mmCIF file with all atom_site columns, C-alpha atoms in Angstrom:
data_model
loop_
_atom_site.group_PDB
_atom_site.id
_atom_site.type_symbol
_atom_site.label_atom_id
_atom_site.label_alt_id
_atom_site.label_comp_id
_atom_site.label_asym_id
_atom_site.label_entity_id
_atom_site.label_seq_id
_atom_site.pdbx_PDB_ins_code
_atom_site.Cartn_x
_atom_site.Cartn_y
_atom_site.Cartn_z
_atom_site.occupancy
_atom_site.B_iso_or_equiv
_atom_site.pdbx_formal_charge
_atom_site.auth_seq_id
_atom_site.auth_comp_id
_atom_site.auth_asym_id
_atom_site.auth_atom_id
_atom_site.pdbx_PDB_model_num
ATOM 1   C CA . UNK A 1 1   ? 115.601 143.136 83.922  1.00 89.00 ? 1   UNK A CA 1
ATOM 2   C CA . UNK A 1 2   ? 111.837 142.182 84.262  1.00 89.00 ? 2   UNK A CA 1
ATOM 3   C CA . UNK A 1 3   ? 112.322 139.966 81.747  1.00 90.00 ? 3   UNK A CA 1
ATOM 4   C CA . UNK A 1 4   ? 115.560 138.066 82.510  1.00 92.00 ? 4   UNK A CA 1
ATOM 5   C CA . UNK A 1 5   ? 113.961 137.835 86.239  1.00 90.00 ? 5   UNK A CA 1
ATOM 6   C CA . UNK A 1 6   ? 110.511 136.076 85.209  1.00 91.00 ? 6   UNK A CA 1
ATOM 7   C CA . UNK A 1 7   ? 112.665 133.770 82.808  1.00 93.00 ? 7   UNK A CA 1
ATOM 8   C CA . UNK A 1 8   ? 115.255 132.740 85.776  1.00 93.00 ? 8   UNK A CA 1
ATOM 9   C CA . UNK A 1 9   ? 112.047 131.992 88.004  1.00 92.00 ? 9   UNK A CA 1
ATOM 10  C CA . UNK A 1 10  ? 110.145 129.664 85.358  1.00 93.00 ? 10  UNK A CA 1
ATOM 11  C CA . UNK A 1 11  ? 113.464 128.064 84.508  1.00 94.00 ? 11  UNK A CA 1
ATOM 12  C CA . UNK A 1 12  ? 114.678 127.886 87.866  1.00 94.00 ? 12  UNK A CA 1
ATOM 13  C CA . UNK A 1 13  ? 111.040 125.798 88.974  1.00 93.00 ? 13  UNK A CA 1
ATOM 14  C CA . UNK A 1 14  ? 110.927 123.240 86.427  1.00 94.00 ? 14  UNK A CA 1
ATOM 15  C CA . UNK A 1 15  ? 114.331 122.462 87.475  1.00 93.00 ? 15  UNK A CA 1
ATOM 16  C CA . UNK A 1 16  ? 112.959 121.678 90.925  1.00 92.00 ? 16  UNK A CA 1
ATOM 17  C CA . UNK A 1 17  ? 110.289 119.354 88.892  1.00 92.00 ? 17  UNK A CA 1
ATOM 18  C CA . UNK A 1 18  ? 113.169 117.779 86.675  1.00 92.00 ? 18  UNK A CA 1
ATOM 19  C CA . UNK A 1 19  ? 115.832 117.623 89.843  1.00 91.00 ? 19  UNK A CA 1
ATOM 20  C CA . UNK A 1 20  ? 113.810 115.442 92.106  1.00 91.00 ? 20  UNK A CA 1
ATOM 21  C CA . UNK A 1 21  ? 112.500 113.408 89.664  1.00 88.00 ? 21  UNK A CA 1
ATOM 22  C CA . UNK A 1 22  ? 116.241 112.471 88.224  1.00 87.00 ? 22  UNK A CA 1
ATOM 23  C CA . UNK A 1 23  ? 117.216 112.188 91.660  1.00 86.00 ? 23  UNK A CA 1
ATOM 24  C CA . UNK A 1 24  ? 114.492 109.884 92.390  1.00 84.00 ? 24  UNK A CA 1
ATOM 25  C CA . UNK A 1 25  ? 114.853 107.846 89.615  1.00 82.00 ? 25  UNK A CA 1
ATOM 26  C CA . UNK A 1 26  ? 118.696 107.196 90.494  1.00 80.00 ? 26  UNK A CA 1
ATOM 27  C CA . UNK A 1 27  ? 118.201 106.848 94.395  1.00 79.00 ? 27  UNK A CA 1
ATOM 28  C CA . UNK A 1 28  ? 114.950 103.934 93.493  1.00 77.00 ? 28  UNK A CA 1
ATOM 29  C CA . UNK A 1 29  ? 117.118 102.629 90.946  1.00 76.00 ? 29  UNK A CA 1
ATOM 30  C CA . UNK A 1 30  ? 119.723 101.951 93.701  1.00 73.00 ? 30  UNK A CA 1
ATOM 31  C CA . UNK A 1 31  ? 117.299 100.088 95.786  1.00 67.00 ? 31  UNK A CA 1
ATOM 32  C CA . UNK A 1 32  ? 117.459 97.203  94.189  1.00 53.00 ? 32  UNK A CA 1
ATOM 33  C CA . UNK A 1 33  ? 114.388 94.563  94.909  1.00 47.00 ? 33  UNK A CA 1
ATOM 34  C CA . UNK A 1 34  ? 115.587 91.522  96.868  1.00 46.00 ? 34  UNK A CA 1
ATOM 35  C CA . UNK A 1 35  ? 113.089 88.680  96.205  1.00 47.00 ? 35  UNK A CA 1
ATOM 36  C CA . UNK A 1 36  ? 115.590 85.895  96.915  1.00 48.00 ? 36  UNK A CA 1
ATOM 37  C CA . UNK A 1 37  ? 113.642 84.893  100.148 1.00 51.00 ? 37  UNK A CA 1
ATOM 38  C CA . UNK A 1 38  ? 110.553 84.914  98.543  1.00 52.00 ? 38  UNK A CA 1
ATOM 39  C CA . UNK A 1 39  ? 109.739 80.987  97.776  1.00 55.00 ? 39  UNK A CA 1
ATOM 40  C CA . UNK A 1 40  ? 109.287 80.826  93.887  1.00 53.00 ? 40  UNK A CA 1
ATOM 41  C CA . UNK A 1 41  ? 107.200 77.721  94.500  1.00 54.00 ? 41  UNK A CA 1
ATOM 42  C CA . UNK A 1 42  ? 104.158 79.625  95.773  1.00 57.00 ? 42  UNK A CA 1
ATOM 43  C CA . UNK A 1 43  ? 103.517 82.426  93.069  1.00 69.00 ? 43  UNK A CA 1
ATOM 44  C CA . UNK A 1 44  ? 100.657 84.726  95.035  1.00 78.00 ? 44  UNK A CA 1
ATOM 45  C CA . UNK A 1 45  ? 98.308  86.300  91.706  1.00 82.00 ? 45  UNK A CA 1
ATOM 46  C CA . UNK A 1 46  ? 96.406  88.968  92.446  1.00 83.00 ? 46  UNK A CA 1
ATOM 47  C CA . UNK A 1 47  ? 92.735  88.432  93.283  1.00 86.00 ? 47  UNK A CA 1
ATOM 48  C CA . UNK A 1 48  ? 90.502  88.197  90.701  1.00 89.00 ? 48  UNK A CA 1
ATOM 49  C CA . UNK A 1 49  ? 88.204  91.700  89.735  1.00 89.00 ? 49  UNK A CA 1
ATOM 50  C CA . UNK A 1 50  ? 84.976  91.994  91.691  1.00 90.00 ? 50  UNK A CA 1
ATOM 51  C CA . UNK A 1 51  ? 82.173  91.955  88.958  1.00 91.00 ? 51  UNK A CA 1
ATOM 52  C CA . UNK A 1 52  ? 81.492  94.967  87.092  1.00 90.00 ? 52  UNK A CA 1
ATOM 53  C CA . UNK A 1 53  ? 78.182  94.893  87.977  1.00 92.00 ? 53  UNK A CA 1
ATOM 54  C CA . UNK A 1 54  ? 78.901  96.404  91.291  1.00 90.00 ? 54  UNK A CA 1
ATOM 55  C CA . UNK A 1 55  ? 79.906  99.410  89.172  1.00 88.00 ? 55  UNK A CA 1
ATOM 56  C CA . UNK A 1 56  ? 75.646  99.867  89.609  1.00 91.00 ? 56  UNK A CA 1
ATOM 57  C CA . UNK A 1 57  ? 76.719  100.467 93.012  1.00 91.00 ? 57  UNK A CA 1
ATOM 58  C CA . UNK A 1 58  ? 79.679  102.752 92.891  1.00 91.00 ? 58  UNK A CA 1
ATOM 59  C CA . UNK A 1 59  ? 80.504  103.049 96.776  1.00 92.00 ? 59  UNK A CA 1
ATOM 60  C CA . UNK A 1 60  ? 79.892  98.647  97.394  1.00 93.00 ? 60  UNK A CA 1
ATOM 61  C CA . UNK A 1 61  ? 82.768  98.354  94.287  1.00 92.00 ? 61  UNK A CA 1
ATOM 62  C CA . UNK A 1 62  ? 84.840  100.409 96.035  1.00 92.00 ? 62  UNK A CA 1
ATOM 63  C CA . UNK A 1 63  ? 84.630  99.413  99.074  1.00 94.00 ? 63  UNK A CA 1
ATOM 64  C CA . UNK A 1 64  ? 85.136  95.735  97.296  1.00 93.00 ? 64  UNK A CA 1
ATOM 65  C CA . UNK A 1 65  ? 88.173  96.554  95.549  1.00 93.00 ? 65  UNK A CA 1
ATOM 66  C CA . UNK A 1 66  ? 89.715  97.743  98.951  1.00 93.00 ? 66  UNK A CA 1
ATOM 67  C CA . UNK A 1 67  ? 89.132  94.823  100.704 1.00 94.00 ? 67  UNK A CA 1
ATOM 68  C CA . UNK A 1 68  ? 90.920  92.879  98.106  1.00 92.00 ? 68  UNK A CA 1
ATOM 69  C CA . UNK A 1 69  ? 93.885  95.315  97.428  1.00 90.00 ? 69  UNK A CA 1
ATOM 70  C CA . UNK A 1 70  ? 94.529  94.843  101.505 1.00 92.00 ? 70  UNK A CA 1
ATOM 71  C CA . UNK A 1 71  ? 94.531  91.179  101.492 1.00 90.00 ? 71  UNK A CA 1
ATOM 72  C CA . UNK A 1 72  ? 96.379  90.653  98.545  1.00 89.00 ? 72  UNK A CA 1
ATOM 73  C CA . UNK A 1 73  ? 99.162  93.195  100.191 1.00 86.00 ? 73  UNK A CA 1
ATOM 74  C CA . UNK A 1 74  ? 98.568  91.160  103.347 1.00 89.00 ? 74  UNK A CA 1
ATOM 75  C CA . UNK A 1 75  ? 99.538  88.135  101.823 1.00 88.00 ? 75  UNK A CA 1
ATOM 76  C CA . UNK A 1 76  ? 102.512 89.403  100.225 1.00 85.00 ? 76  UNK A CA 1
ATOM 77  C CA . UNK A 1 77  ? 103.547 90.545  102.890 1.00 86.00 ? 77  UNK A CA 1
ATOM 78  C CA . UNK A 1 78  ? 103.332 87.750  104.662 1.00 87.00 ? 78  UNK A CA 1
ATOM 79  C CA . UNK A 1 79  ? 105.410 85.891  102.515 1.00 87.00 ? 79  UNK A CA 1
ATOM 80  C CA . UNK A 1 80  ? 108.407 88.186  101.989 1.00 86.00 ? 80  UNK A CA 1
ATOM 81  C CA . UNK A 1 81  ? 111.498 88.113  104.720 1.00 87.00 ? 81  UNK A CA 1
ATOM 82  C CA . UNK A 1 82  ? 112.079 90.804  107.688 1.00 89.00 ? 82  UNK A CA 1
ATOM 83  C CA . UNK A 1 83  ? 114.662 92.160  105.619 1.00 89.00 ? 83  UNK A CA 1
ATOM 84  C CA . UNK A 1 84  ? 112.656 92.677  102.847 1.00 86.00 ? 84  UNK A CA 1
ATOM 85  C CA . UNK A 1 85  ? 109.933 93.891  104.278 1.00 87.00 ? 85  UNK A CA 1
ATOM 86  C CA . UNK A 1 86  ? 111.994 96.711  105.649 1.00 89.00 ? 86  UNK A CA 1
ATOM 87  C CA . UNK A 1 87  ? 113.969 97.029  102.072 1.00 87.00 ? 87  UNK A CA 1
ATOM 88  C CA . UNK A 1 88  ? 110.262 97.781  100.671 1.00 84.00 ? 88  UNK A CA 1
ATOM 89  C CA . UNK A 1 89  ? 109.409 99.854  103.493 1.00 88.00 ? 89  UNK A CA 1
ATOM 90  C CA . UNK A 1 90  ? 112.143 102.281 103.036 1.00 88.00 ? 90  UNK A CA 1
ATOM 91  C CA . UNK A 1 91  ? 111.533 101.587 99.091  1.00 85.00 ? 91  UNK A CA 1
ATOM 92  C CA . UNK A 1 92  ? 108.034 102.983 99.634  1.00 85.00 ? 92  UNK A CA 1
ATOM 93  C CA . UNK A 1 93  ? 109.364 106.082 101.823 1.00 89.00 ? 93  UNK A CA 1
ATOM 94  C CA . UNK A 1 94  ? 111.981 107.234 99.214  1.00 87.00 ? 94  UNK A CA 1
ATOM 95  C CA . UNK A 1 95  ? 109.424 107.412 96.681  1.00 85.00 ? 95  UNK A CA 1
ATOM 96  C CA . UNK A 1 96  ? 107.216 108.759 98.341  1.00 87.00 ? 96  UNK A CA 1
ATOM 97  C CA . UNK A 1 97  ? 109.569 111.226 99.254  1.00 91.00 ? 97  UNK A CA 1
ATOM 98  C CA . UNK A 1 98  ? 110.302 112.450 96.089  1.00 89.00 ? 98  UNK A CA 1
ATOM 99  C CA . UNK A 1 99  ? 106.724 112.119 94.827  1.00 87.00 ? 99  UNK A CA 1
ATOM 100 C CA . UNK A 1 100 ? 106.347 115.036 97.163  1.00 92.00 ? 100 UNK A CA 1
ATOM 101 C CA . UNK A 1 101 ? 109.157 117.029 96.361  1.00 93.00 ? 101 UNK A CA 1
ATOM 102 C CA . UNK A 1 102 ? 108.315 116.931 92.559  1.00 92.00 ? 102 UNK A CA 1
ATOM 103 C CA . UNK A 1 103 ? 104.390 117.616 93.154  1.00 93.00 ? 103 UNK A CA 1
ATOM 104 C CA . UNK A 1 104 ? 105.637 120.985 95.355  1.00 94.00 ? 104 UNK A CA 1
ATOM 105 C CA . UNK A 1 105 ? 108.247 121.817 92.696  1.00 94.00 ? 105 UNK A CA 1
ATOM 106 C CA . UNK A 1 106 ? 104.932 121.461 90.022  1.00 94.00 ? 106 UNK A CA 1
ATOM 107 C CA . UNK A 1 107 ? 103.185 123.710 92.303  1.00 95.00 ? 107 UNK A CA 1
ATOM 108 C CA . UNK A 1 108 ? 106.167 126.659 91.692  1.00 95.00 ? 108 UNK A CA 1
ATOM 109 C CA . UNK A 1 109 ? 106.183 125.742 88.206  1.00 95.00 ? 109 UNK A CA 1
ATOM 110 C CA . UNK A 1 110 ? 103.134 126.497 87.410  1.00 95.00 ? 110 UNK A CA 1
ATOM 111 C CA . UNK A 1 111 ? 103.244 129.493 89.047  1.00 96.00 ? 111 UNK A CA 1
ATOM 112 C CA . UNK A 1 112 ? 106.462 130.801 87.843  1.00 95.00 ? 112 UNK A CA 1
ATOM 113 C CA . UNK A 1 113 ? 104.876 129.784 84.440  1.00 95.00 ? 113 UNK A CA 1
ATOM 114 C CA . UNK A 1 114 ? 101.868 131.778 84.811  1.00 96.00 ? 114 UNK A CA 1
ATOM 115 C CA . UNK A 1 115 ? 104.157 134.734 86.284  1.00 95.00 ? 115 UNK A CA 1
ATOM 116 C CA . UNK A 1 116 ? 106.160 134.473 82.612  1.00 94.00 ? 116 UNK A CA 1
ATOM 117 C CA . UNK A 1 117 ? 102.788 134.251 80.888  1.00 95.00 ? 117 UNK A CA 1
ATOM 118 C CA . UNK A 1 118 ? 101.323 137.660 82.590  1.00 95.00 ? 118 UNK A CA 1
ATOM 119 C CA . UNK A 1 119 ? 104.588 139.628 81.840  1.00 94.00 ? 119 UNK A CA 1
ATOM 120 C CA . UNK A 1 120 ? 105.013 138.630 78.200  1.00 93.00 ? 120 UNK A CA 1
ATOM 121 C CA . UNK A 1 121 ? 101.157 139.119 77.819  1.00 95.00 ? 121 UNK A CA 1
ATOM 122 C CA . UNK A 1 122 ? 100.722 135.724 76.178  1.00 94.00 ? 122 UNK A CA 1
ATOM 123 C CA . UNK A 1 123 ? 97.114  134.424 75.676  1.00 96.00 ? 123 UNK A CA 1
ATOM 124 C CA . UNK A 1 124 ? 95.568  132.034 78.715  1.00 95.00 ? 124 UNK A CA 1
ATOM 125 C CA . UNK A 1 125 ? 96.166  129.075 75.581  1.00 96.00 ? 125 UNK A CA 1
ATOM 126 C CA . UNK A 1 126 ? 100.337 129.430 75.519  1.00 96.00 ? 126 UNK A CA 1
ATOM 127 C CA . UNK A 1 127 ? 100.370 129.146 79.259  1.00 96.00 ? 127 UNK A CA 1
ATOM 128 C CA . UNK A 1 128 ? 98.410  125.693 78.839  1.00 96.00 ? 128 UNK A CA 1
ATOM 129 C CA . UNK A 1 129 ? 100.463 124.592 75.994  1.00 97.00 ? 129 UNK A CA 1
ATOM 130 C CA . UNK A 1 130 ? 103.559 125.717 77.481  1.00 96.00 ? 130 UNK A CA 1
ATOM 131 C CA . UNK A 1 131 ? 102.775 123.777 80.884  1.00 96.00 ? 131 UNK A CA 1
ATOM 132 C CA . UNK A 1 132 ? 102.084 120.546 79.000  1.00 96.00 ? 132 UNK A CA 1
ATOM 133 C CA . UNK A 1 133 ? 105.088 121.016 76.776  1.00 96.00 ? 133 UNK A CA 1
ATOM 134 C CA . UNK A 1 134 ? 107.053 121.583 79.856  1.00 95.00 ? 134 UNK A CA 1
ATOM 135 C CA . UNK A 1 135 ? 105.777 118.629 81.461  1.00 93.00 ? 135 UNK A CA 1
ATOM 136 C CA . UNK A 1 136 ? 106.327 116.060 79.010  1.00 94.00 ? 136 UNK A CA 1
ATOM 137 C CA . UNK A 1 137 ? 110.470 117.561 78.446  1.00 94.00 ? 137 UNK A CA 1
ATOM 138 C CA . UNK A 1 138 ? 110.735 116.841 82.361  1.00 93.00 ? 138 UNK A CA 1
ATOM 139 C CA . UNK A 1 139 ? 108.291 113.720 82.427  1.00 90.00 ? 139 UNK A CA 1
ATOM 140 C CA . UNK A 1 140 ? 110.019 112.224 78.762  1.00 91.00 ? 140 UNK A CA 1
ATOM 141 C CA . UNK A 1 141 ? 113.593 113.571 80.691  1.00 89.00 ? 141 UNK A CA 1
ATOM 142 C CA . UNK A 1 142 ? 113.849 111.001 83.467  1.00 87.00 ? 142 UNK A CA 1
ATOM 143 C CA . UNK A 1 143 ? 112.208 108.148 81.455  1.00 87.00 ? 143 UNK A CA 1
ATOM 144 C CA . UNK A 1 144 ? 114.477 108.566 79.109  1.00 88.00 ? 144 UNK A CA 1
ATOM 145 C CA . UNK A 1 145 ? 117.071 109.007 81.491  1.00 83.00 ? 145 UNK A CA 1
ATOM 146 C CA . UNK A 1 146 ? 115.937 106.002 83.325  1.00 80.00 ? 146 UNK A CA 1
ATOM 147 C CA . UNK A 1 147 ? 115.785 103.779 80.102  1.00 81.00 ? 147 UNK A CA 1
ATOM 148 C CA . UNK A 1 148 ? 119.464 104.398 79.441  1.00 79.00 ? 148 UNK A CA 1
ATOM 149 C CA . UNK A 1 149 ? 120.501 103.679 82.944  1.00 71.00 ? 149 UNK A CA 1
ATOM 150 C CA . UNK A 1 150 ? 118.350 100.264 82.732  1.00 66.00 ? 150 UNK A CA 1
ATOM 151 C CA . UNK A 1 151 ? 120.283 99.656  78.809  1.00 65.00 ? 151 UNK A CA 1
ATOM 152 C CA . UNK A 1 152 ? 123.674 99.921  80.574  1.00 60.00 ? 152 UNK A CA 1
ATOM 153 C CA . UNK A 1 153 ? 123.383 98.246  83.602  1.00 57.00 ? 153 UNK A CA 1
ATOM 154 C CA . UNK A 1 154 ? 121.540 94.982  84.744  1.00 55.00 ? 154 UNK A CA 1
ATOM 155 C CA . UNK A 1 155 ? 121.197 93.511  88.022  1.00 54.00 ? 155 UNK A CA 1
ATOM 156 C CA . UNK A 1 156 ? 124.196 91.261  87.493  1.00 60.00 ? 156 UNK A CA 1
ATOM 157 C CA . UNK A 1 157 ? 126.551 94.625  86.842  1.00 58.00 ? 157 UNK A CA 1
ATOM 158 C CA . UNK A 1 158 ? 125.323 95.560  90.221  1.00 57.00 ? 158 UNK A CA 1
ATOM 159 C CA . UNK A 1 159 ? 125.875 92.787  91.605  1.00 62.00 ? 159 UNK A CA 1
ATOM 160 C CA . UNK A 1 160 ? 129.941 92.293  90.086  1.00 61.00 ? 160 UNK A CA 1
ATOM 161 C CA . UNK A 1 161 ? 130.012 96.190  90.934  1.00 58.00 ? 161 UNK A CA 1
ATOM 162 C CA . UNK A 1 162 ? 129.068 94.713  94.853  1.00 61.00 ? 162 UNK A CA 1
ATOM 163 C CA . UNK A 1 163 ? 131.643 92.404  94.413  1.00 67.00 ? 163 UNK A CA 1
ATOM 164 C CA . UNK A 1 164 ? 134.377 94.591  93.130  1.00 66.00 ? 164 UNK A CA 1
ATOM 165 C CA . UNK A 1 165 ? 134.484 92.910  89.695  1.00 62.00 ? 165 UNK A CA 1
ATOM 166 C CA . UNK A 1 166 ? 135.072 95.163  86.694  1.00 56.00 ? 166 UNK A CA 1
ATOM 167 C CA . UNK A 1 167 ? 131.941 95.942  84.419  1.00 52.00 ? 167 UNK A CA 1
ATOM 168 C CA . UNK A 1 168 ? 132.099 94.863  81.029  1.00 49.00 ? 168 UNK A CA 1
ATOM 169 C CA . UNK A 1 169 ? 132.506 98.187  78.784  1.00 44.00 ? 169 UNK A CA 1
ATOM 170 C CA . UNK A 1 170 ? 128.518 98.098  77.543  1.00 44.00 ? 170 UNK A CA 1
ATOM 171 C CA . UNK A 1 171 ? 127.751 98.575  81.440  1.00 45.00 ? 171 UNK A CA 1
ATOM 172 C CA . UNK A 1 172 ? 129.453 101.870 82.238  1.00 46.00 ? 172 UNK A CA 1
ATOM 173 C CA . UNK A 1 173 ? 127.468 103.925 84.498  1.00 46.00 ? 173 UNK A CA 1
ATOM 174 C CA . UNK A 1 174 ? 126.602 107.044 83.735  1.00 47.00 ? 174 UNK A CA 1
ATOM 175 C CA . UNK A 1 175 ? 129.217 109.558 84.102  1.00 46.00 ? 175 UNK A CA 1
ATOM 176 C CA . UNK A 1 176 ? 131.957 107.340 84.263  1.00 44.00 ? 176 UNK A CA 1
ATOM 177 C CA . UNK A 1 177 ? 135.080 107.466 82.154  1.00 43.00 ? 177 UNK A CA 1
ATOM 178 C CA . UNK A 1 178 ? 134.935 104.728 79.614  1.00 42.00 ? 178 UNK A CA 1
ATOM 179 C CA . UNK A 1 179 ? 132.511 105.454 76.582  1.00 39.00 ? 179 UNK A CA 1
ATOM 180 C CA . UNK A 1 180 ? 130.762 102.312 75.549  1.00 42.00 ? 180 UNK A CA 1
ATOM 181 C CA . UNK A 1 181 ? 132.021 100.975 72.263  1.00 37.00 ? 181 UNK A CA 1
#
């Protein structure tokens, strides 16, 4: 009973890794990036790097690199609408969101892990390699899962989908009844 118990608990915590991760990939996925009142005329390119010499000076690069990551985001922001603004806001909190939920869920894991390690006696070497293997089925999971989703449907499905005009059978979401051909 030992057994089945410290197996349910590691199983049952890399599901909550796996779960939020899937279920942030679908919710982002759903927020689809509006750029249509962006003006396409003015392309805004990233600042230039500051020189690596200031790498002599660890704290001044830093500090550099700051100050040009906020103006650059200044100045995209600055171009983009209300509406998108508040579209990447709430972009920003769902991911975040999950981010946190998955990083907690880790947290379990690797307890639960070290739990299954301890009662099957394993050497300190299996619970690394089983964490990493672990990690890369749920990380290699939801890009995987992700990659299909982006195969079957573009932004013009969701768009028709918006619409109410059929798919075309290579853009079935997933789950739904028609198999691609």
């Amino acid at each position: 009973m030992e057994a089945l118990s410290a197996w349910s608990g590691f199983l049952g915590a890399w599901l909550l890794v796996a779960g939020p991760l899937y279920q942030g990939v679908l919710e982002l996925r759903e927020e689809d990036t509006d750029q249509t009142g962006a003006d396409p005329t003015s392309p805004i390119a990233p600042p230039p790097p500051p020189s690596p010499w200031w790498w002599l000076l660890p704290p001044v690069m830093l500090v550099l690199r700051r100050r040009r990551s906020i103006a650059y985001h200044r100045t995209v922001l600055a171009v983009l609408t209300p509406q998108q603004r508040e579209h990447r806001e709430r972009f920003i909190q769902k991911a975040t969101g999950w981010f946190v939920v998955a990083v907690g869920g880790s947290f379990i894991a690797v307890k639960e892990t070290w739990e299954l390690a301890e009662h099957n006696e394993w050497h300190p070497a299996v619970f690394v390699l089983v964490l990493v293997v672990m990690l890369a089925l749920v990380g290699g999971n939801t890009a995987w899962q992700a990659s299909r989703w982006s195969r079957r449907t573009g932004p013009e499905d969701i768009e028709k989908e918006q619409r109410g005009q059929p798919m075309d059978h290579r853009t079935q979401l997933p789950g739904s009844s028609h198999l691609p051909i």
